[in-house]
XYZ file of C-alpha atoms in Angstrom:
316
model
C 115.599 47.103 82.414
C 117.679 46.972 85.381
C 116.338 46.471 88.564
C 117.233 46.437 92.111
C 120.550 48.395 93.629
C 123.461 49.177 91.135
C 126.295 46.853 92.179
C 130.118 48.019 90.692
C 131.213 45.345 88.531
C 134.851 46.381 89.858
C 133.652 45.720 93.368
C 134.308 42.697 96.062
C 130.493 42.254 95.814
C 130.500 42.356 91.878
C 128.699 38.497 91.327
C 128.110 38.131 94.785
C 125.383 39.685 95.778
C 121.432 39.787 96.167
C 121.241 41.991 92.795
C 123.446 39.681 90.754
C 121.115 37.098 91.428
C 120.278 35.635 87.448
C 123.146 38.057 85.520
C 124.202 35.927 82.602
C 127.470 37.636 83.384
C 127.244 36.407 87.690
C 130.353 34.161 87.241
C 132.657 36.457 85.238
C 131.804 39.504 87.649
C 132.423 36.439 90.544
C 135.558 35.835 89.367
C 136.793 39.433 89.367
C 137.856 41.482 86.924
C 141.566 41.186 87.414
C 141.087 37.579 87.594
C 143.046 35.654 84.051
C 144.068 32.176 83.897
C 147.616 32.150 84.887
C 148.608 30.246 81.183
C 146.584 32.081 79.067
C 148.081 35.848 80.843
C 151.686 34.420 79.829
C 150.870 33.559 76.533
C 149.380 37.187 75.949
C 152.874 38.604 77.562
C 154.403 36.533 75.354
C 152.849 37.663 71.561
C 152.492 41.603 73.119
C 156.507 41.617 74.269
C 157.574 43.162 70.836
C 154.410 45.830 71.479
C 156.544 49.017 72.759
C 152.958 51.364 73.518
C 149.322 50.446 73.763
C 147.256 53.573 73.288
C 143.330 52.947 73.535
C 141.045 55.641 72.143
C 138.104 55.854 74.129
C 134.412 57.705 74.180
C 131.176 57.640 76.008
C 129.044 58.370 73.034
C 129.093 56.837 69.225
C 129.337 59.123 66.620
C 132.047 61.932 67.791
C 134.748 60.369 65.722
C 136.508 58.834 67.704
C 137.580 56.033 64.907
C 138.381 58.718 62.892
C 140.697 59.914 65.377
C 142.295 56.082 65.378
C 142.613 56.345 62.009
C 144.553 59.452 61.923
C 146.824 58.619 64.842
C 148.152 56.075 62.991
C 148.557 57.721 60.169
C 150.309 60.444 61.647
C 152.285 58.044 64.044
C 153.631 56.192 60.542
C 154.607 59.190 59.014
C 157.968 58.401 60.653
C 159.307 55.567 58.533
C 161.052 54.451 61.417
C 158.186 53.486 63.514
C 155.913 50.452 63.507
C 152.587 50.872 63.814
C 149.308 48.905 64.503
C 145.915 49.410 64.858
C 143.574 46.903 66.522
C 139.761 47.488 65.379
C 137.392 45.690 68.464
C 134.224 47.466 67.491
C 133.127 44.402 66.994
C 129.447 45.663 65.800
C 130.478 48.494 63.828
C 133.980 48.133 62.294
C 134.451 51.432 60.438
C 138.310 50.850 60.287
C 138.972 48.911 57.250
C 137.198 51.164 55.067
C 138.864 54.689 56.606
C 142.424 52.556 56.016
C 141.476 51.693 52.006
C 141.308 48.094 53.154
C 137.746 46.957 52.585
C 137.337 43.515 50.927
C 140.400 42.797 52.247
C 140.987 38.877 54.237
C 143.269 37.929 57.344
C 145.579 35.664 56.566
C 146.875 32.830 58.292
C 150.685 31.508 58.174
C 152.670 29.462 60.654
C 153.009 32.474 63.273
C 149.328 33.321 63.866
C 146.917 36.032 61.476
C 148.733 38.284 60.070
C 147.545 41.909 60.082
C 146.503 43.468 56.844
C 148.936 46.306 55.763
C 148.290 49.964 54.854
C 151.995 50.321 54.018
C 155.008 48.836 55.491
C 154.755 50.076 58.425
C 151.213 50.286 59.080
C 149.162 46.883 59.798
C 145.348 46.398 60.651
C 143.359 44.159 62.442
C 139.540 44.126 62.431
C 136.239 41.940 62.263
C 135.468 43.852 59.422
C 137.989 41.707 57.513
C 136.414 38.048 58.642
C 132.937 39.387 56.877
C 131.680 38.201 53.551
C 130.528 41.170 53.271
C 130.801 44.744 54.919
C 127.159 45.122 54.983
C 126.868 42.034 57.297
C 125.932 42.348 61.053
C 127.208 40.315 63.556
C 124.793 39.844 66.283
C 126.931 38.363 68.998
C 126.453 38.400 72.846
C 129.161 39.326 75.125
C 130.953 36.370 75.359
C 131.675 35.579 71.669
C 132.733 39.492 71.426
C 134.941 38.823 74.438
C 136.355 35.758 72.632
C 137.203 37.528 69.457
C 139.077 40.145 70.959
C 141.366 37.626 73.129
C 142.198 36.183 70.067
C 142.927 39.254 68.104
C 145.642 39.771 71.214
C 147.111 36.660 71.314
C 146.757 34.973 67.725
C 147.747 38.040 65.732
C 151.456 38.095 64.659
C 152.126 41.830 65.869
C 155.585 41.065 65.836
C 158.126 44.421 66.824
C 155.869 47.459 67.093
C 156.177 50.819 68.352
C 152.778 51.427 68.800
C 149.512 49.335 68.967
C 146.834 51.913 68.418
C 143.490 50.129 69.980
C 140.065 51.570 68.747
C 137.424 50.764 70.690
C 133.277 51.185 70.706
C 131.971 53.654 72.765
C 130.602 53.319 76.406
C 131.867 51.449 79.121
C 131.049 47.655 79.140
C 131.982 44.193 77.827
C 134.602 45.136 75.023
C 136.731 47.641 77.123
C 136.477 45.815 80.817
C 138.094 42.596 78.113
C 140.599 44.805 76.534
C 141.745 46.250 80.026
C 141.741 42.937 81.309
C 143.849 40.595 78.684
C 146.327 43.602 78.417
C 146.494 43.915 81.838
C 149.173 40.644 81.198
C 151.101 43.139 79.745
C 150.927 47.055 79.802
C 148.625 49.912 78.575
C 150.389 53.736 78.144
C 146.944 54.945 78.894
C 143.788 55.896 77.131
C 142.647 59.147 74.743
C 139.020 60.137 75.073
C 137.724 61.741 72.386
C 134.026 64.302 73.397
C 132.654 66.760 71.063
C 131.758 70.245 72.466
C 127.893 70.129 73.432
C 126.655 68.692 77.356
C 124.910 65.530 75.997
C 128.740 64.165 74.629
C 130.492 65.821 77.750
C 128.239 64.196 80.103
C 128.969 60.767 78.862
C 132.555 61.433 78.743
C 132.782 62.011 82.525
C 131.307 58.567 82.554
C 134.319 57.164 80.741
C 136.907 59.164 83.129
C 134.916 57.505 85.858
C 135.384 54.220 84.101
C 139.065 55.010 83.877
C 139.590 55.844 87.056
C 138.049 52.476 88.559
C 140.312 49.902 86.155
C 143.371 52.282 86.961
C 143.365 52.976 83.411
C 146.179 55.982 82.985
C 144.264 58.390 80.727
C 146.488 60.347 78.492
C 144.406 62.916 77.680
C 141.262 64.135 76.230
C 140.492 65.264 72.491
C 137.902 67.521 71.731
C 136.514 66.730 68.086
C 134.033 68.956 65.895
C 135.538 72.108 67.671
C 133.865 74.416 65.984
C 133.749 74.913 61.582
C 136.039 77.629 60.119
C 134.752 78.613 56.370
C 137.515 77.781 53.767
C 136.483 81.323 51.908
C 135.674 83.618 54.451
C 137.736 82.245 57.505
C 135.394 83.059 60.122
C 134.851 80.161 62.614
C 130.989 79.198 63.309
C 130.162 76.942 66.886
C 128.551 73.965 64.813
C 128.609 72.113 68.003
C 127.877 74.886 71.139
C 129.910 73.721 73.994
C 126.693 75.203 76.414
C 128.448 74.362 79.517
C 132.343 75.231 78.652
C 133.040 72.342 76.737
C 135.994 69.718 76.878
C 138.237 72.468 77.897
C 136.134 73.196 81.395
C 135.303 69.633 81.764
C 139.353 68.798 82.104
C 139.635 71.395 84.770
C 137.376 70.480 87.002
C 138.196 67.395 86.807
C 142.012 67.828 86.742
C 142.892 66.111 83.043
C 144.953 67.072 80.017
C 142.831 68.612 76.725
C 145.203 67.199 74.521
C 143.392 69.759 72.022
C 140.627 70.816 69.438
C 139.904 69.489 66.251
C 138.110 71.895 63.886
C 135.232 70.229 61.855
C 136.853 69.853 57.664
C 134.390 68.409 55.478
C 137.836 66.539 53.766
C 138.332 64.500 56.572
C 134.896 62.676 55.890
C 135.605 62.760 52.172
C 139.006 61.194 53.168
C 137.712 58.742 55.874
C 135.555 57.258 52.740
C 137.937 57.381 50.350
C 140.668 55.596 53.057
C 143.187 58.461 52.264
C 145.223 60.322 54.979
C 143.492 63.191 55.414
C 146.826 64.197 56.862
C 148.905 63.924 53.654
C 145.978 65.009 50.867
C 145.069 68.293 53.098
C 148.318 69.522 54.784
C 147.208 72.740 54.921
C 144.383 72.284 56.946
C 143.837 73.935 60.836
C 142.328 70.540 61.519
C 145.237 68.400 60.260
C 147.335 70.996 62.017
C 145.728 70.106 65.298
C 145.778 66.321 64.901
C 149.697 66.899 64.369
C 150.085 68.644 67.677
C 147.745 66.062 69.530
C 149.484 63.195 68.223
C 152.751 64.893 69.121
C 151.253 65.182 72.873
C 150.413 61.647 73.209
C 154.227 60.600 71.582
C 155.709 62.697 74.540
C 153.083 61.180 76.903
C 154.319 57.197 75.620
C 158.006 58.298 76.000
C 157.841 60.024 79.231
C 155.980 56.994 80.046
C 158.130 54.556 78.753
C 160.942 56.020 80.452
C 158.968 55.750 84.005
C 158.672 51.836 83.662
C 162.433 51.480 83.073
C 163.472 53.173 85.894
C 161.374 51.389 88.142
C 162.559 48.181 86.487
């Protein structure tokens, strides 16, 4: 239980005052958030300097798909034999990713360069915990600062070598894992973050929370997905609300508080069945409206990366 006033652990007081007072985390918040030894932020440049986009996927709550929406991004960014594509796993408790890739029981290996991520095809590579477990049904029960440690070292150990996008899925809320991933990348750039809701007020209303969040580590956000938007019957076509949104839903929620819906996502029951199987839902059910809508989404957030890309030269 928390006790005491609230202090912002993005604020000059963050570690410093009365409140803080026996935090495990006092000295880190002390420190400041921007605050990375000078070394360590140029070896991170260094290994992320072939890394051409870093697109985070975000959410406030578990459970509204929001790996499944990493998972399908890269797919769908890979489609184009051209482009490189990676996708960093740092749910560190609950790595989902190697088994919606087709990759479980995989191992990292190790050569002369660093780890080397585990590929879906050529150009698709993985990194997870998932693949440093005996076994998929282990836990790891780690505090903050081993977490912390793992992801550094996914960032600057992992040979990402030239890559169009790095695709980073991350667990939901707001804490330990994504002030770490906003921090070590901070040595070299982030295109901005997708948040991913579901319709109803209890997903919504964490959501905001992660805008907040967004808004205090000057986080661009790219856009927001809507997931489980409603179920439309493969025989009869008519669309049911599975998911009410009782207060307007992501739609409403990006107006008032002035950011892109990158769009819906209709619930399939094949993208479950293809999430187990580690298939592209994209390429076994092309016909889908859902895979439909993750095409124009992922379309969106392409325009967003090269629109942004194009920014950072210029000012260069």
């Amino acid at each position: 239980k928390l006790e005491g006033p609230h202090i912002d652990p993005c604020s000059a007081q963050a570690g410093r005052a009365a409140a803080c007072q026996g935090c495990p985390n006092q000295k880190l918040c002390a420190a400041g958030a921007a605050a990375t030894d000078p070394v360590e932020a140029a070896e991170l440049r260094e290994r992320l300097r072939g890394v051409k986009h870093i697109v985070l996927v975000l959410s406030g709550k578990g459970g509204v798909g929001k790996s499944t929406f990493s998972a399908m991004l890269a797919h769908g960014l890979a489609a184009d034999e051209a482009k490189q594509v990676a996708l960093l796993d740092i749910d560190i408790c609950g790595p989902s990713i190697p088994k919606m890739m087709g990759l479980e029981g995989e191992q990292v290996h190790q050569s002369g360069s660093g780890w080397s991520p585990v590929y879906v095809e050529e150009n698709l590579g993985v990194m997870s915990v998932g693949f440093l477990l005996s076994s998929p049904d282990d836990a790891v029960i780690w505090r903050g600062p081993k977490k912390n440690g793992l992801i550094k070292q996914f960032l600057r150990d992992v040979d990402w070598g030239e890559v169009d996008y790095l695709i980073v899925d991350t667990p939901p809320g707001t804490s330990d894992e994504h002030l770490s991933i906003v921090q070590y990348l901070g040595a070299s750039h982030i295109d901005g973050a997708v948040i991913i809701t579901t319709p109803q007020e209890v997903s919504l209303q964490d959501v905001r929370k992660e805008i907040n969040f967004c808004h205090k580590v000057k986080l661009p956000i790219i856009g927001v997905v809507e997931n489980m938007s409603g179920f439309i019957c493969p025989n009869c076509k008519k669309e049911s609300q599975i998911f009410p949104p009782t207060t307007g839903g992501a739609e409403k929620m990006c107006q008032n508080l002035n950011v892109s819906l990158l769009g819906k996502v209709p619930l399939d029951p094949q993208i479950g069945k293809s999430c187990d199987k580690g298939q592209s839902f994209l390429s076994e059910v092309p016909d889908s409206p859902a895979t439909s809508s993750y095409r124009s989404i992922i379309q969106r957030i392409q325009e967003y990366c090269d629109q942004h890309h194009c920014q950072e030269e210029k000012i260069i």
